[in-house]
PDB file of N, CA and C in Angstrom:
ATOM      1  N   MET A   1     332.930 -73.088 188.163  1.00 76.00           N
ATOM      2  CA  MET A   1     331.506 -73.124 188.621  1.00 76.00           C
ATOM      3  C   MET A   1     331.570 -73.750 190.059  1.00 76.00           C
ATOM      4  N   SER A   2     330.634 -73.175 190.950  1.00 88.00           N
ATOM      5  CA  SER A   2     330.640 -73.817 192.206  1.00 88.00           C
ATOM      6  C   SER A   2     329.948 -75.130 192.222  1.00 88.00           C
ATOM      7  N   VAL A   3     330.193 -75.872 193.243  1.00 84.00           N
ATOM      8  CA  VAL A   3     329.619 -77.178 193.387  1.00 84.00           C
ATOM      9  C   VAL A   3     328.040 -77.089 193.452  1.00 84.00           C
ATOM     10  N   ALA A   4     327.556 -76.043 194.236  1.00 88.00           N
ATOM     11  CA  ALA A   4     326.100 -75.814 194.371  1.00 88.00           C
ATOM     12  C   ALA A   4     325.531 -75.524 193.018  1.00 88.00           C
ATOM     13  N   GLN A   5     326.189 -74.678 192.166  1.00 92.00           N
ATOM     14  CA  GLN A   5     325.677 -74.369 190.812  1.00 92.00           C
ATOM     15  C   GLN A   5     325.663 -75.659 189.904  1.00 92.00           C
ATOM     16  N   SER A   6     326.678 -76.395 190.084  1.00 94.00           N
ATOM     17  CA  SER A   6     326.773 -77.713 189.303  1.00 94.00           C
ATOM     18  C   SER A   6     325.556 -78.632 189.628  1.00 94.00           C
ATOM     19  N   ILE A   7     325.349 -78.833 191.041  1.00 95.00           N
ATOM     20  CA  ILE A   7     324.237 -79.575 191.449  1.00 95.00           C
ATOM     21  C   ILE A   7     322.890 -79.119 190.927  1.00 95.00           C
ATOM     22  N   ILE A   8     322.666 -77.786 190.945  1.00 96.00           N
ATOM     23  CA  ILE A   8     321.476 -77.197 190.304  1.00 96.00           C
ATOM     24  C   ILE A   8     321.405 -77.580 188.791  1.00 96.00           C
ATOM     25  N   GLU A   9     322.438 -77.438 188.132  1.00 96.00           N
ATOM     26  CA  GLU A   9     322.328 -77.763 186.701  1.00 96.00           C
ATOM     27  C   GLU A   9     322.170 -79.240 186.435  1.00 96.00           C
ATOM     28  N   HIS A  10     322.866 -80.090 187.125  1.00 96.00           N
ATOM     29  CA  HIS A  10     322.498 -81.491 187.012  1.00 96.00           C
ATOM     30  C   HIS A  10     321.148 -81.965 187.252  1.00 96.00           C
ATOM     31  N   LEU A  11     320.574 -81.357 188.461  1.00 97.00           N
ATOM     32  CA  LEU A  11     319.248 -81.815 188.847  1.00 97.00           C
ATOM     33  C   LEU A  11     318.273 -81.258 187.929  1.00 97.00           C
ATOM     34  N   THR A  12     318.396 -80.096 187.482  1.00 98.00           N
ATOM     35  CA  THR A  12     317.478 -79.411 186.480  1.00 98.00           C
ATOM     36  C   THR A  12     317.456 -80.122 185.307  1.00 98.00           C
ATOM     37  N   ALA A  13     318.544 -80.444 184.741  1.00 97.00           N
ATOM     38  CA  ALA A  13     318.737 -81.227 183.407  1.00 97.00           C
ATOM     39  C   ALA A  13     318.081 -82.664 183.512  1.00 97.00           C
ATOM     40  N   SER A  14     318.171 -83.352 184.701  1.00 97.00           N
ATOM     41  CA  SER A  14     317.752 -84.707 184.730  1.00 97.00           C
ATOM     42  C   SER A  14     316.364 -84.774 185.314  1.00 97.00           C
ATOM     43  N   LEU A  15     315.959 -83.935 186.130  1.00 98.00           N
ATOM     44  CA  LEU A  15     314.548 -84.117 186.856  1.00 98.00           C
ATOM     45  C   LEU A  15     313.556 -82.961 186.677  1.00 98.00           C
ATOM     46  N   SER A  16     313.887 -81.918 186.009  1.00 98.00           N
ATOM     47  CA  SER A  16     313.042 -80.842 185.684  1.00 98.00           C
ATOM     48  C   SER A  16     312.288 -80.434 186.954  1.00 98.00           C
ATOM     49  N   PRO A  17     312.886 -79.987 187.908  1.00 98.00           N
ATOM     50  CA  PRO A  17     312.163 -79.764 189.249  1.00 98.00           C
ATOM     51  C   PRO A  17     311.306 -78.409 189.047  1.00 98.00           C
ATOM     52  N   THR A  18     310.151 -78.467 189.859  1.00 97.00           N
ATOM     53  CA  THR A  18     309.340 -77.387 189.919  1.00 97.00           C
ATOM     54  C   THR A  18     309.655 -76.542 191.139  1.00 97.00           C
ATOM     55  N   HIS A  19     310.351 -77.132 191.990  1.00 96.00           N
ATOM     56  CA  HIS A  19     310.971 -76.376 193.124  1.00 96.00           C
ATOM     57  C   HIS A  19     312.271 -77.052 193.500  1.00 96.00           C
ATOM     58  N   LEU A  20     313.378 -76.200 193.660  1.00 97.00           N
ATOM     59  CA  LEU A  20     314.690 -76.748 194.103  1.00 97.00           C
ATOM     60  C   LEU A  20     315.407 -75.730 194.948  1.00 97.00           C
ATOM     61  N   GLU A  21     315.899 -76.412 195.994  1.00 95.00           N
ATOM     62  CA  GLU A  21     316.781 -75.568 196.925  1.00 95.00           C
ATOM     63  C   GLU A  21     318.093 -76.455 197.145  1.00 95.00           C
ATOM     64  N   VAL A  22     319.135 -75.890 196.949  1.00 95.00           N
ATOM     65  CA  VAL A  22     320.463 -76.420 197.263  1.00 95.00           C
ATOM     66  C   VAL A  22     321.166 -75.559 198.398  1.00 95.00           C
ATOM     67  N   ILE A  23     321.293 -76.240 199.496  1.00 90.00           N
ATOM     68  CA  ILE A  23     321.892 -75.498 200.575  1.00 90.00           C
ATOM     69  C   ILE A  23     323.207 -76.094 201.046  1.00 90.00           C
ATOM     70  N   ASN A  24     324.305 -75.216 201.085  1.00 86.00           N
ATOM     71  CA  ASN A  24     325.601 -75.857 201.547  1.00 86.00           C
ATOM     72  C   ASN A  24     325.609 -75.892 202.901  1.00 86.00           C
ATOM     73  N   GLU A  25     325.655 -76.938 203.520  1.00 79.00           N
ATOM     74  CA  GLU A  25     325.808 -77.158 204.942  1.00 79.00           C
ATOM     75  C   GLU A  25     327.265 -77.658 205.481  1.00 79.00           C
ATOM     76  N   SER A  26     328.189 -77.408 204.616  1.00 69.00           N
ATOM     77  CA  SER A  26     329.505 -77.724 204.975  1.00 69.00           C
ATOM     78  C   SER A  26     329.997 -77.116 206.238  1.00 69.00           C
ATOM     79  N   HIS A  27     329.531 -75.897 206.581  1.00 60.00           N
ATOM     80  CA  HIS A  27     329.914 -75.215 207.677  1.00 60.00           C
ATOM     81  C   HIS A  27     329.463 -75.892 208.949  1.00 60.00           C
ATOM     82  N   ASN A  28     328.563 -76.864 208.873  1.00 65.00           N
ATOM     83  CA  ASN A  28     328.062 -77.601 210.053  1.00 65.00           C
ATOM     84  C   ASN A  28     328.974 -78.831 210.349  1.00 65.00           C
ATOM     85  N   HIS A  29     330.095 -78.983 209.580  1.00 62.00           N
ATOM     86  CA  HIS A  29     330.979 -80.122 209.652  1.00 62.00           C
ATOM     87  C   HIS A  29     332.340 -79.714 209.855  1.00 62.00           C
ATOM     88  N   HIS A  30     333.150 -80.692 210.200  1.00 63.00           N
ATOM     89  CA  HIS A  30     334.619 -80.347 210.371  1.00 63.00           C
ATOM     90  C   HIS A  30     335.363 -80.360 209.055  1.00 63.00           C
ATOM     91  N   VAL A  31     335.193 -79.326 208.399  1.00 63.00           N
ATOM     92  CA  VAL A  31     335.815 -79.128 207.097  1.00 63.00           C
ATOM     93  C   VAL A  31     336.505 -77.726 206.944  1.00 63.00           C
ATOM     94  N   PRO A  32     337.498 -77.565 206.095  1.00 60.00           N
ATOM     95  CA  PRO A  32     337.982 -76.118 205.899  1.00 60.00           C
ATOM     96  C   PRO A  32     336.986 -75.160 205.520  1.00 60.00           C
ATOM     97  N   PRO A  33     337.171 -73.809 206.054  1.00 66.00           N
ATOM     98  CA  PRO A  33     336.239 -72.824 205.600  1.00 66.00           C
ATOM     99  C   PRO A  33     335.936 -72.730 204.179  1.00 66.00           C
ATOM    100  N   ASN A  34     334.797 -72.411 203.675  1.00 65.00           N
ATOM    101  CA  ASN A  34     334.324 -72.221 202.391  1.00 65.00           C
ATOM    102  C   ASN A  34     334.409 -73.488 201.622  1.00 65.00           C
ATOM    103  N   SER A  35     334.255 -74.740 202.226  1.00 65.00           N
ATOM    104  CA  SER A  35     334.153 -75.929 201.687  1.00 65.00           C
ATOM    105  C   SER A  35     332.761 -76.180 201.055  1.00 65.00           C
ATOM    106  N   GLU A  36     332.849 -77.017 199.898  1.00 70.00           N
ATOM    107  CA  GLU A  36     331.517 -77.368 199.308  1.00 70.00           C
ATOM    108  C   GLU A  36     331.488 -78.934 199.275  1.00 70.00           C
ATOM    109  N   THR A  37     331.284 -79.503 200.518  1.00 69.00           N
ATOM    110  CA  THR A  37     331.348 -81.022 200.558  1.00 69.00           C
ATOM    111  C   THR A  37     330.088 -81.609 200.987  1.00 69.00           C
ATOM    112  N   HIS A  38     329.205 -80.765 201.716  1.00 75.00           N
ATOM    113  CA  HIS A  38     328.077 -81.332 202.360  1.00 75.00           C
ATOM    114  C   HIS A  38     326.852 -80.415 201.986  1.00 75.00           C
ATOM    115  N   PHE A  39     325.910 -80.974 201.455  1.00 86.00           N
ATOM    116  CA  PHE A  39     324.662 -80.207 200.899  1.00 86.00           C
ATOM    117  C   PHE A  39     323.354 -80.808 201.266  1.00 86.00           C
ATOM    118  N   LYS A  40     322.342 -80.095 201.235  1.00 91.00           N
ATOM    119  CA  LYS A  40     320.979 -80.408 201.542  1.00 91.00           C
ATOM    120  C   LYS A  40     320.170 -79.981 200.366  1.00 91.00           C
ATOM    121  N   VAL A  41     319.431 -80.983 199.717  1.00 95.00           N
ATOM    122  CA  VAL A  41     318.694 -80.730 198.505  1.00 95.00           C
ATOM    123  C   VAL A  41     317.227 -80.814 198.862  1.00 95.00           C
ATOM    124  N   ILE A  42     316.496 -79.964 198.539  1.00 95.00           N
ATOM    125  CA  ILE A  42     314.983 -79.965 198.643  1.00 95.00           C
ATOM    126  C   ILE A  42     314.589 -79.873 197.158  1.00 95.00           C
ATOM    127  N   ILE A  43     313.910 -80.910 196.738  1.00 97.00           N
ATOM    128  CA  ILE A  43     313.463 -81.016 195.294  1.00 97.00           C
ATOM    129  C   ILE A  43     312.074 -81.556 195.014  1.00 97.00           C
ATOM    130  N   THR A  44     311.251 -80.836 194.223  1.00 97.00           N
ATOM    131  CA  THR A  44     309.986 -81.202 193.848  1.00 97.00           C
ATOM    132  C   THR A  44     309.961 -81.437 192.338  1.00 97.00           C
ATOM    133  N   SER A  45     309.563 -82.616 191.908  1.00 98.00           N
ATOM    134  CA  SER A  45     309.482 -82.923 190.561  1.00 98.00           C
ATOM    135  C   SER A  45     308.313 -83.915 190.249  1.00 98.00           C
ATOM    136  N   GLU A  46     307.766 -83.800 188.986  1.00 97.00           N
ATOM    137  CA  GLU A  46     306.716 -84.659 188.648  1.00 97.00           C
ATOM    138  C   GLU A  46     307.335 -86.091 188.435  1.00 97.00           C
ATOM    139  N   PHE A  47     308.549 -86.090 188.160  1.00 97.00           N
ATOM    140  CA  PHE A  47     309.224 -87.505 188.045  1.00 97.00           C
ATOM    141  C   PHE A  47     309.024 -88.316 189.366  1.00 97.00           C
ATOM    142  N   PHE A  48     308.871 -87.679 190.544  1.00 97.00           N
ATOM    143  CA  PHE A  48     308.653 -88.460 191.726  1.00 97.00           C
ATOM    144  C   PHE A  48     307.194 -88.916 192.034  1.00 97.00           C
ATOM    145  N   GLU A  49     306.303 -88.442 191.139  1.00 97.00           N
ATOM    146  CA  GLU A  49     304.922 -88.947 191.250  1.00 97.00           C
ATOM    147  C   GLU A  49     304.920 -90.488 191.223  1.00 97.00           C
ATOM    148  N   GLY A  50     304.301 -91.006 192.312  1.00 96.00           N
ATOM    149  CA  GLY A  50     304.126 -92.581 192.318  1.00 96.00           C
ATOM    150  C   GLY A  50     305.308 -93.315 192.557  1.00 96.00           C
ATOM    151  N   LYS A  51     306.472 -92.673 192.710  1.00 97.00           N
ATOM    152  CA  LYS A  51     307.767 -93.361 193.129  1.00 97.00           C
ATOM    153  C   LYS A  51     308.023 -93.502 194.477  1.00 97.00           C
ATOM    154  N   ARG A  52     308.651 -94.576 194.960  1.00 97.00           N
ATOM    155  CA  ARG A  52     308.900 -94.656 196.389  1.00 97.00           C
ATOM    156  C   ARG A  52     310.249 -93.961 196.708  1.00 97.00           C
ATOM    157  N   LEU A  53     310.593 -93.639 197.977  1.00 96.00           N
ATOM    158  CA  LEU A  53     311.664 -92.947 198.447  1.00 96.00           C
ATOM    159  C   LEU A  53     312.957 -93.403 197.824  1.00 96.00           C
ATOM    160  N   LEU A  54     313.169 -94.754 197.772  1.00 97.00           N
ATOM    161  CA  LEU A  54     314.430 -95.356 197.274  1.00 97.00           C
ATOM    162  C   LEU A  54     314.636 -95.001 195.837  1.00 97.00           C
ATOM    163  N   ALA A  55     313.551 -95.018 195.099  1.00 98.00           N
ATOM    164  CA  ALA A  55     313.646 -94.675 193.608  1.00 98.00           C
ATOM    165  C   ALA A  55     314.085 -93.224 193.426  1.00 98.00           C
ATOM    166  N   ARG A  56     313.359 -92.266 194.262  1.00 98.00           N
ATOM    167  CA  ARG A  56     313.673 -90.913 194.175  1.00 98.00           C
ATOM    168  C   ARG A  56     315.121 -90.680 194.497  1.00 98.00           C
ATOM    169  N   HIS A  57     315.663 -91.225 195.562  1.00 97.00           N
ATOM    170  CA  HIS A  57     316.968 -90.959 196.002  1.00 97.00           C
ATOM    171  C   HIS A  57     317.921 -91.526 194.963  1.00 97.00           C
ATOM    172  N   ARG A  58     317.608 -92.739 194.481  1.00 97.00           N
ATOM    173  CA  ARG A  58     318.537 -93.245 193.348  1.00 97.00           C
ATOM    174  C   ARG A  58     318.584 -92.155 192.176  1.00 97.00           C
ATOM    175  N   ALA A  59     317.472 -91.697 191.769  1.00 98.00           N
ATOM    176  CA  ALA A  59     317.477 -90.775 190.676  1.00 98.00           C
ATOM    177  C   ALA A  59     318.275 -89.503 190.968  1.00 98.00           C
ATOM    178  N   VAL A  60     318.301 -88.976 192.161  1.00 97.00           N
ATOM    179  CA  VAL A  60     319.034 -87.825 192.486  1.00 97.00           C
ATOM    180  C   VAL A  60     320.560 -88.276 192.488  1.00 97.00           C
ATOM    181  N   ASN A  61     320.845 -89.393 193.244  1.00 96.00           N
ATOM    182  CA  ASN A  61     322.107 -89.919 193.179  1.00 96.00           C
ATOM    183  C   ASN A  61     322.816 -90.034 191.870  1.00 96.00           C
ATOM    184  N   GLU A  62     321.951 -90.683 190.988  1.00 96.00           N
ATOM    185  CA  GLU A  62     322.442 -90.809 189.531  1.00 96.00           C
ATOM    186  C   GLU A  62     322.706 -89.497 188.852  1.00 96.00           C
ATOM    187  N   ALA A  63     321.756 -88.612 189.009  1.00 97.00           N
ATOM    188  CA  ALA A  63     322.001 -87.144 188.482  1.00 97.00           C
ATOM    189  C   ALA A  63     323.320 -86.548 188.982  1.00 97.00           C
ATOM    190  N   LEU A  64     323.712 -86.928 190.256  1.00 95.00           N
ATOM    191  CA  LEU A  64     324.756 -86.118 190.840  1.00 95.00           C
ATOM    192  C   LEU A  64     326.065 -86.977 190.968  1.00 95.00           C
ATOM    193  N   ALA A  65     326.042 -88.051 190.157  1.00 94.00           N
ATOM    194  CA  ALA A  65     327.332 -88.989 190.169  1.00 94.00           C
ATOM    195  C   ALA A  65     328.486 -88.207 189.910  1.00 94.00           C
ATOM    196  N   PRO A  66     328.522 -87.290 188.795  1.00 93.00           N
ATOM    197  CA  PRO A  66     329.765 -86.480 188.670  1.00 93.00           C
ATOM    198  C   PRO A  66     330.221 -85.711 189.786  1.00 93.00           C
ATOM    199  N   GLU A  67     329.313 -85.192 190.642  1.00 90.00           N
ATOM    200  CA  GLU A  67     329.638 -84.486 191.709  1.00 90.00           C
ATOM    201  C   GLU A  67     330.237 -85.379 192.927  1.00 90.00           C
ATOM    202  N   PHE A  68     329.697 -86.558 193.091  1.00 89.00           N
ATOM    203  CA  PHE A  68     330.323 -87.339 194.055  1.00 89.00           C
ATOM    204  C   PHE A  68     331.629 -87.870 193.635  1.00 89.00           C
ATOM    205  N   ALA A  69     331.807 -88.053 192.352  1.00 90.00           N
ATOM    206  CA  ALA A  69     333.203 -88.431 191.835  1.00 90.00           C
ATOM    207  C   ALA A  69     334.166 -87.326 192.010  1.00 90.00           C
ATOM    208  N   ASN A  70     333.648 -86.101 192.065  1.00 86.00           N
ATOM    209  CA  ASN A  70     334.652 -84.916 192.377  1.00 86.00           C
ATOM    210  C   ASN A  70     334.649 -84.313 193.619  1.00 86.00           C
ATOM    211  N   GLY A  71     334.331 -85.146 194.669  1.00 80.00           N
ATOM    212  CA  GLY A  71     334.495 -84.649 196.039  1.00 80.00           C
ATOM    213  C   GLY A  71     333.221 -84.404 196.881  1.00 80.00           C
ATOM    214  N   LEU A  72     332.050 -84.457 196.259  1.00 83.00           N
ATOM    215  CA  LEU A  72     330.834 -84.234 197.193  1.00 83.00           C
ATOM    216  C   LEU A  72     330.902 -85.354 198.140  1.00 83.00           C
ATOM    217  N   HIS A  73     330.733 -85.007 199.415  1.00 78.00           N
ATOM    218  CA  HIS A  73     330.987 -86.040 200.410  1.00 78.00           C
ATOM    219  C   HIS A  73     329.637 -86.524 201.022  1.00 78.00           C
ATOM    220  N   ALA A  74     328.756 -85.630 201.252  1.00 82.00           N
ATOM    221  CA  ALA A  74     327.341 -85.966 201.892  1.00 82.00           C
ATOM    222  C   ALA A  74     326.337 -85.167 201.268  1.00 82.00           C
ATOM    223  N   LEU A  75     325.083 -85.820 201.136  1.00 89.00           N
ATOM    224  CA  LEU A  75     323.981 -85.129 200.576  1.00 89.00           C
ATOM    225  C   LEU A  75     322.736 -85.601 201.319  1.00 89.00           C
ATOM    226  N   SER A  76     322.013 -84.707 201.799  1.00 90.00           N
ATOM    227  CA  SER A  76     320.660 -84.842 202.474  1.00 90.00           C
ATOM    228  C   SER A  76     319.702 -84.496 201.473  1.00 90.00           C
ATOM    229  N   MET A  77     318.805 -85.394 201.290  1.00 94.00           N
ATOM    230  CA  MET A  77     317.848 -85.339 200.138  1.00 94.00           C
ATOM    231  C   MET A  77     316.413 -85.307 200.687  1.00 94.00           C
ATOM    232  N   HIS A  78     315.617 -84.431 200.340  1.00 94.00           N
ATOM    233  CA  HIS A  78     314.215 -84.256 200.587  1.00 94.00           C
ATOM    234  C   HIS A  78     313.458 -84.164 199.301  1.00 94.00           C
ATOM    235  N   THR A  79     312.785 -85.205 198.948  1.00 96.00           N
ATOM    236  CA  THR A  79     312.126 -85.435 197.564  1.00 96.00           C
ATOM    237  C   THR A  79     310.733 -85.566 197.530  1.00 96.00           C
ATOM    238  N   TYR A  80     310.072 -84.624 196.760  1.00 95.00           N
ATOM    239  CA  TYR A  80     308.594 -84.540 196.820  1.00 95.00           C
ATOM    240  C   TYR A  80     308.024 -84.453 195.459  1.00 95.00           C
ATOM    241  N   SER A  81     306.892 -84.989 195.363  1.00 96.00           N
ATOM    242  CA  SER A  81     306.063 -84.711 194.174  1.00 96.00           C
ATOM    243  C   SER A  81     305.395 -83.460 194.332  1.00 96.00           C
ATOM    244  N   PRO A  82     304.886 -82.846 193.372  1.00 95.00           N
ATOM    245  CA  PRO A  82     304.263 -81.570 193.364  1.00 95.00           C
ATOM    246  C   PRO A  82     303.082 -81.617 194.292  1.00 95.00           C
ATOM    247  N   ASP A  83     302.241 -82.722 194.378  1.00 94.00           N
ATOM    248  CA  ASP A  83     301.099 -82.747 195.269  1.00 94.00           C
ATOM    249  C   ASP A  83     301.530 -82.755 196.680  1.00 94.00           C
ATOM    250  N   GLU A  84     302.672 -83.523 196.988  1.00 93.00           N
ATOM    251  CA  GLU A  84     303.246 -83.537 198.389  1.00 93.00           C
ATOM    252  C   GLU A  84     303.758 -82.241 198.740  1.00 93.00           C
ATOM    253  N   TRP A  85     304.502 -81.502 197.934  1.00 92.00           N
ATOM    254  CA  TRP A  85     304.930 -80.227 198.167  1.00 92.00           C
ATOM    255  C   TRP A  85     303.885 -79.150 198.380  1.00 92.00           C
ATOM    256  N   ALA A  86     302.760 -79.314 197.612  1.00 91.00           N
ATOM    257  CA  ALA A  86     301.564 -78.404 197.687  1.00 91.00           C
ATOM    258  C   ALA A  86     300.913 -78.625 199.180  1.00 91.00           C
ATOM    259  N   ALA A  87     300.928 -79.823 199.620  1.00 90.00           N
ATOM    260  CA  ALA A  87     300.436 -80.068 201.029  1.00 90.00           C
ATOM    261  C   ALA A  87     301.218 -79.354 202.223  1.00 90.00           C
ATOM    262  N   GLU A  88     302.188 -78.572 201.787  1.00 75.00           N
ATOM    263  CA  GLU A  88     302.868 -77.764 202.758  1.00 75.00           C
ATOM    264  C   GLU A  88     303.737 -78.666 203.783  1.00 75.00           C
ATOM    265  N   VAL A  89     304.592 -79.384 203.151  1.00 74.00           N
ATOM    266  CA  VAL A  89     305.377 -80.338 203.939  1.00 74.00           C
ATOM    267  C   VAL A  89     306.411 -79.544 204.805  1.00 74.00           C
ATOM    268  N   ALA A  90     306.670 -80.041 206.019  1.00 78.00           N
ATOM    269  CA  ALA A  90     307.681 -79.388 206.786  1.00 78.00           C
ATOM    270  C   ALA A  90     308.997 -80.209 206.616  1.00 78.00           C
ATOM    271  N   VAL A  91     310.055 -79.468 205.968  1.00 81.00           N
ATOM    272  CA  VAL A  91     311.338 -80.110 205.669  1.00 81.00           C
ATOM    273  C   VAL A  91     312.041 -80.114 207.009  1.00 81.00           C
ATOM    274  N   PRO A  92     312.610 -81.244 207.338  1.00 74.00           N
ATOM    275  CA  PRO A  92     313.235 -81.321 208.758  1.00 74.00           C
ATOM    276  C   PRO A  92     314.619 -80.446 208.702  1.00 74.00           C
ATOM    277  N   ASP A  93     314.893 -80.030 209.788  1.00 75.00           N
ATOM    278  CA  ASP A  93     316.216 -79.402 210.017  1.00 75.00           C
ATOM    279  C   ASP A  93     317.331 -80.518 209.922  1.00 75.00           C
ATOM    280  N   SER A  94     318.579 -80.107 209.420  1.00 74.00           N
ATOM    281  CA  SER A  94     319.638 -80.943 209.456  1.00 74.00           C
ATOM    282  C   SER A  94     320.271 -80.910 210.949  1.00 74.00           C
ATOM    283  N   PRO A  95     320.800 -82.012 211.397  1.00 67.00           N
ATOM    284  CA  PRO A  95     321.533 -82.053 212.631  1.00 67.00           C
ATOM    285  C   PRO A  95     322.884 -81.287 212.497  1.00 67.00           C
ATOM    286  N   LYS A  96     323.364 -80.727 213.589  1.00 70.00           N
ATOM    287  CA  LYS A  96     324.555 -80.045 213.578  1.00 70.00           C
ATOM    288  C   LYS A  96     325.615 -81.105 213.904  1.00 70.00           C
ATOM    289  N   CYS A  97     326.545 -81.261 213.017  1.00 67.00           N
ATOM    290  CA  CYS A  97     327.568 -82.419 212.955  1.00 67.00           C
ATOM    291  C   CYS A  97     328.936 -81.905 213.308  1.00 67.00           C
ATOM    292  N   LYS A  98     329.129 -80.877 213.754  1.00 56.00           N
ATOM    293  CA  LYS A  98     330.465 -80.336 213.931  1.00 56.00           C
ATOM    294  C   LYS A  98     331.210 -81.231 214.903  1.00 56.00           C
ATOM    295  N   GLY A  99     332.354 -81.687 214.439  1.00 52.00           N
ATOM    296  CA  GLY A  99     333.194 -82.366 215.464  1.00 52.00           C
ATOM    297  C   GLY A  99     334.135 -83.467 214.753  1.00 52.00           C
TER     298      GLY A  99
END
């Protein structure tokens, strides 16, 4: 199973997202071709309602602990409640970090 698919499965099981995007951004970094080490996650979940950013990120990190133990190096997280997502948030672009 790919790392991206495993991330999807762990986040779905832990946070029941209503919206989830898992984007492999490894190609923007100095890693071998076809690597799965750097990801961006955009996730909307009722779990995040009323929670501060730190609590949201802790929940994602906890859900993905097995991935970090197996080589996931970097994760950009954009976490939203359903109301925040409905307000048509603009998810920021990731910086190009090649080098």
